[in-house]
PDB file of C-alpha atoms in Angstrom:
ATOM      1  CA  MET A   1       0.004  -0.013  -0.009  1.00 53.00           C
ATOM      2  CA  SER A   2       1.020   3.521  -0.587  1.00 75.00           C
ATOM      3  CA  SER A   3       1.487   5.996   2.207  1.00 92.00           C
ATOM      4  CA  ALA A   4      -0.319   9.270   2.493  1.00 92.00           C
ATOM      5  CA  GLU A   5       2.886  11.069   1.558  1.00 92.00           C
ATOM      6  CA  GLU A   6       3.090   9.156  -1.761  1.00 93.00           C
ATOM      7  CA  PHE A   7      -0.533  10.143  -2.589  1.00 94.00           C
ATOM      8  CA  LEU A   8       0.295  13.765  -1.911  1.00 94.00           C
ATOM      9  CA  GLN A   9       3.378  13.634  -4.135  1.00 94.00           C
ATOM     10  CA  ARG A  10       1.372  12.163  -7.048  1.00 93.00           C
ATOM     11  CA  MET A  11      -1.292  14.837  -6.533  1.00 94.00           C
ATOM     12  CA  GLU A  12       1.354  17.583  -6.607  1.00 95.00           C
ATOM     13  CA  ARG A  13       2.817  16.188  -9.859  1.00 94.00           C
ATOM     14  CA  LEU A  14      -0.632  16.171 -11.472  1.00 94.00           C
ATOM     15  CA  GLN A  15      -1.314  19.741 -10.285  1.00 94.00           C
ATOM     16  CA  ALA A  16       2.067  20.864 -11.631  1.00 95.00           C
ATOM     17  CA  ALA A  17       1.308  19.355 -15.022  1.00 92.00           C
ATOM     18  CA  LYS A  18      -2.097  21.052 -15.056  1.00 93.00           C
ATOM     19  CA  GLY A  19      -0.460  24.362 -14.117  1.00 93.00           C
ATOM     20  CA  GLU A  20       2.039  24.077 -16.939  1.00 94.00           C
ATOM     21  CA  ALA A  21      -0.735  23.362 -19.442  1.00 93.00           C
ATOM     22  CA  PHE A  22      -2.653  26.417 -18.253  1.00 95.00           C
ATOM     23  CA  LYS A  23       0.235  28.882 -18.710  1.00 95.00           C
ATOM     24  CA  PRO A  24      -0.180  29.348 -22.516  1.00 95.00           C
ATOM     25  CA  LEU A  25      -3.911  29.810 -22.057  1.00 96.00           C
ATOM     26  CA  ALA A  26      -3.340  32.470 -19.385  1.00 96.00           C
ATOM     27  CA  GLU A  27      -0.898  34.296 -21.652  1.00 96.00           C
ATOM     28  CA  ILE A  28      -3.343  34.312 -24.568  1.00 97.00           C
ATOM     29  CA  LEU A  29      -6.196  35.449 -22.304  1.00 97.00           C
ATOM     30  CA  GLY A  30      -4.062  38.421 -21.199  1.00 97.00           C
ATOM     31  CA  GLN A  31      -3.312  39.341 -24.852  1.00 98.00           C
ATOM     32  CA  ARG A  32      -6.958  39.103 -25.763  1.00 98.00           C
ATOM     33  CA  ALA A  33      -7.956  41.391 -22.875  1.00 97.00           C
ATOM     34  CA  ALA A  34      -5.368  43.955 -23.967  1.00 97.00           C
ATOM     35  CA  ILE A  35      -6.606  43.863 -27.563  1.00 98.00           C
ATOM     36  CA  GLN A  36     -10.218  44.186 -26.507  1.00 98.00           C
ATOM     37  CA  LYS A  37      -9.367  47.221 -24.362  1.00 97.00           C
ATOM     38  CA  GLU A  38      -7.426  48.782 -27.224  1.00 98.00           C
ATOM     39  CA  MET A  39     -10.346  48.087 -29.634  1.00 98.00           C
ATOM     40  CA  ALA A  40     -12.828  49.746 -27.302  1.00 98.00           C
ATOM     41  CA  THR A  41     -10.597  52.835 -27.143  1.00 97.00           C
ATOM     42  CA  VAL A  42     -10.278  52.989 -30.949  1.00 97.00           C
ATOM     43  CA  VAL A  43     -14.035  52.496 -31.464  1.00 98.00           C
ATOM     44  CA  ALA A  44     -14.814  55.237 -28.970  1.00 97.00           C
ATOM     45  CA  GLY A  45     -12.461  57.572 -30.859  1.00 97.00           C
ATOM     46  CA  PHE A  46     -14.202  56.844 -34.170  1.00 97.00           C
ATOM     47  CA  GLU A  47     -17.634  57.314 -32.576  1.00 96.00           C
ATOM     48  CA  GLU A  48     -16.530  60.735 -31.306  1.00 96.00           C
ATOM     49  CA  ARG A  49     -15.200  61.712 -34.748  1.00 96.00           C
ATOM     50  CA  LEU A  50     -18.439  60.646 -36.369  1.00 94.00           C
ATOM     51  CA  ALA A  51     -20.537  62.531 -33.812  1.00 93.00           C
ATOM     52  CA  ALA A  52     -18.548  65.667 -34.517  1.00 94.00           C
ATOM     53  CA  LEU A  53     -19.595  65.465 -38.133  1.00 94.00           C
ATOM     54  CA  ASN A  54     -23.341  65.252 -37.411  1.00 94.00           C
ATOM     55  CA  GLU A  55     -23.940  69.013 -37.259  1.00 94.00           C
ATOM     56  CA  PRO A  56     -21.926  69.954 -40.412  1.00 95.00           C
ATOM     57  CA  TYR A  57     -23.520  66.995 -42.251  1.00 95.00           C
ATOM     58  CA  GLY A  58     -26.990  68.183 -41.315  1.00 94.00           C
ATOM     59  CA  LYS A  59     -26.162  71.701 -42.518  1.00 94.00           C
ATOM     60  CA  ALA A  60     -24.768  70.402 -45.792  1.00 95.00           C
ATOM     61  CA  TYR A  61     -27.821  68.210 -46.315  1.00 95.00           C
ATOM     62  CA  ALA A  62     -30.123  71.174 -45.694  1.00 94.00           C
ATOM     63  CA  SER A  63     -28.088  73.257 -48.133  1.00 95.00           C
ATOM     64  CA  ALA A  64     -28.477  70.553 -50.777  1.00 96.00           C
ATOM     65  CA  GLU A  65     -32.230  70.529 -50.209  1.00 95.00           C
ATOM     66  CA  LYS A  66     -32.378  74.339 -50.468  1.00 96.00           C
ATOM     67  CA  ALA A  67     -30.502  74.083 -53.756  1.00 96.00           C
ATOM     68  CA  GLY A  68     -33.304  71.929 -55.127  1.00 96.00           C
ATOM     69  CA  TRP A  69     -32.371  68.337 -54.250  1.00 96.00           C
ATOM     70  CA  THR A  70     -35.247  66.332 -52.877  1.00 95.00           C
ATOM     71  CA  ALA A  71     -34.860  63.828 -50.068  1.00 95.00           C
ATOM     72  CA  ALA A  72     -35.834  61.043 -52.503  1.00 96.00           C
ATOM     73  CA  GLU A  73     -33.127  62.098 -55.012  1.00 96.00           C
ATOM     74  CA  LEU A  74     -30.491  62.321 -52.301  1.00 96.00           C
ATOM     75  CA  ALA A  75     -31.517  58.875 -51.001  1.00 95.00           C
ATOM     76  CA  GLU A  76     -31.251  57.454 -54.541  1.00 96.00           C
ATOM     77  CA  LEU A  77     -27.690  58.758 -54.633  1.00 96.00           C
ATOM     78  CA  GLY A  78     -26.972  56.963 -51.369  1.00 96.00           C
ATOM     79  CA  VAL A  79     -27.112  60.059 -49.134  1.00 96.00           C
ATOM     80  CA  GLU A  80     -28.714  59.287 -45.805  1.00 95.00           C
ATOM     81  CA  GLU A  81     -30.914  61.814 -44.033  1.00 94.00           C
ATOM     82  CA  PRO A  82     -29.071  63.407 -41.116  1.00 93.00           C
ATOM     83  CA  VAL A  83     -29.869  62.405 -37.565  1.00 85.00           C
ATOM     84  CA  LYS A  84     -32.608  64.705 -36.344  1.00 78.00           C
ATOM     85  CA  ARG A  85     -32.700  65.669 -32.721  1.00 63.00           C
ATOM     86  CA  PRO A  86     -36.132  65.839 -31.141  1.00 61.00           C
ATOM     87  CA  ARG A  87     -37.490  69.336 -30.957  1.00 66.00           C
ATOM     88  CA  GLY A  88     -37.352  70.641 -27.435  1.00 64.00           C
ATOM     89  CA  ARG A  89     -38.687  73.689 -25.743  1.00 69.00           C
ATOM     90  CA  ARG A  90     -36.587  76.762 -25.529  1.00 69.00           C
ATOM     91  CA  PRO A  91     -34.982  77.410 -22.169  1.00 67.00           C
ATOM     92  CA  GLY A  92     -37.162  79.364 -19.776  1.00 67.00           C
ATOM     93  CA  LYS A  93     -40.221  78.841 -17.708  1.00 63.00           C
ATOM     94  CA  SER A  94     -43.015  76.856 -19.253  1.00 60.00           C
ATOM     95  CA  SER A  95     -46.612  77.599 -18.582  1.00 57.00           C
ATOM     96  CA  THR A  96     -46.929  74.568 -16.302  1.00 59.00           C
ATOM     97  CA  ALA A  97     -43.909  75.711 -14.300  1.00 57.00           C
ATOM     98  CA  ARG A  98     -45.573  79.092 -13.749  1.00 58.00           C
ATOM     99  CA  LYS A  99     -48.813  77.438 -12.677  1.00 59.00           C
ATOM    100  CA  THR A 100     -46.995  75.150 -10.267  1.00 57.00           C
ATOM    101  CA  ALA A 101     -44.986  78.050  -8.833  1.00 56.00           C
ATOM    102  CA  ALA A 102     -48.139  80.158  -8.370  1.00 56.00           C
ATOM    103  CA  ARG A 103     -49.781  77.421  -6.291  1.00 57.00           C
ATOM    104  CA  THR A 104     -48.192  77.557  -2.877  1.00 57.00           C
ATOM    105  CA  GLY A 105     -51.104  76.585  -0.643  1.00 55.00           C
ATOM    106  CA  PRO A 106     -52.337  73.105   0.182  1.00 56.00           C
ATOM    107  CA  VAL A 107     -54.203  71.179  -2.459  1.00 53.00           C
ATOM    108  CA  LEU A 108     -57.897  70.877  -1.728  1.00 55.00           C
ATOM    109  CA  GLU A 109     -59.892  67.754  -2.558  1.00 54.00           C
ATOM    110  CA  THR A 110     -62.220  69.697  -4.829  1.00 55.00           C
ATOM    111  CA  GLU A 111     -59.295  71.117  -6.868  1.00 51.00           C
ATOM    112  CA  ALA A 112     -57.414  67.890  -7.622  1.00 52.00           C
ATOM    113  CA  PRO A 113     -58.659  64.799  -5.761  1.00 51.00           C
ATOM    114  CA  GLU A 114     -55.776  62.670  -6.988  1.00 52.00           C
ATOM    115  CA  ARG A 115     -53.240  65.059  -5.375  1.00 51.00           C
ATOM    116  CA  ALA A 116     -55.134  65.797  -2.166  1.00 50.00           C
ATOM    117  CA  ALA A 117     -53.788  64.498   1.136  1.00 54.00           C
ATOM    118  CA  GLY A 118     -55.234  61.133   1.994  1.00 54.00           C
ATOM    119  CA  ALA A 119     -56.567  60.540  -1.536  1.00 52.00           C
ATOM    120  CA  VAL A 120     -56.855  56.894  -2.439  1.00 55.00           C
ATOM    121  CA  PRO A 121     -56.035  55.933  -6.053  1.00 54.00           C
ATOM    122  CA  THR A 122     -58.883  54.433  -8.068  1.00 52.00           C
ATOM    123  CA  PRO A 123     -58.494  50.665  -8.442  1.00 54.00           C
ATOM    124  CA  ALA A 124     -57.813  49.419 -11.913  1.00 53.00           C
ATOM    125  CA  GLN A 125     -60.848  48.252 -13.806  1.00 51.00           C
ATOM    126  CA  GLU A 126     -60.933  44.539 -14.366  1.00 48.00           C
ATOM    127  CA  SER A 127     -61.684  43.163 -17.734  1.00 48.00           C
ATOM    128  CA  THR A 128     -62.523  39.782 -19.080  1.00 51.00           C
ATOM    129  CA  GLY A 129     -59.827  40.447 -21.639  1.00 49.00           C
ATOM    130  CA  GLU A 130     -62.170  40.190 -24.614  1.00 47.00           C
ATOM    131  CA  THR A 131     -62.496  43.914 -25.380  1.00 47.00           C
ATOM    132  CA  ALA A 132     -59.109  45.093 -24.102  1.00 46.00           C
ATOM    133  CA  GLY A 133     -57.351  42.116 -25.656  1.00 45.00           C
ATOM    134  CA  ALA A 134     -58.952  42.615 -28.981  1.00 46.00           C
ATOM    135  CA  ALA A 135     -58.077  46.322 -28.944  1.00 48.00           C
ATOM    136  CA  LYS A 136     -54.424  45.754 -28.051  1.00 48.00           C
ATOM    137  CA  PHE A 137     -53.824  42.560 -30.059  1.00 45.00           C
ATOM    138  CA  PRO A 138     -56.052  42.445 -33.124  1.00 49.00           C
ATOM    139  CA  TYR A 139     -54.293  39.368 -34.408  1.00 50.00           C
ATOM    140  CA  VAL A 140     -55.350  37.203 -31.440  1.00 44.00           C
TER     141      VAL A 140
END
């Protein structure tokens, strides 16, 4: 029979062999991580450069349209419409901000029951699903 010390020596030899086999994998994993980090940096740089061209591209596109080119003609030539930002409000107070600022007292139940102190929200209406389901999913 083998002694406990012999079992431990065999186990250590196996672990050493496994460790040696893992070394090339660990090296490659490190290289891959470095390349992925570099790639992310390069991609971020390209995205910034593209974003910087959005405004001049939009102006050039608008100039082409003013010169008589239609969106359909430009699209046929392979020119994409510029990215349009959603129209926002101009900075300043909106009418709702003025109304909210003017109201400094407590909210009365008769004014706005849903905002009054102690108001209980209305429970959701239950449905059999026939009408609501048909309205939301006409293909069912």
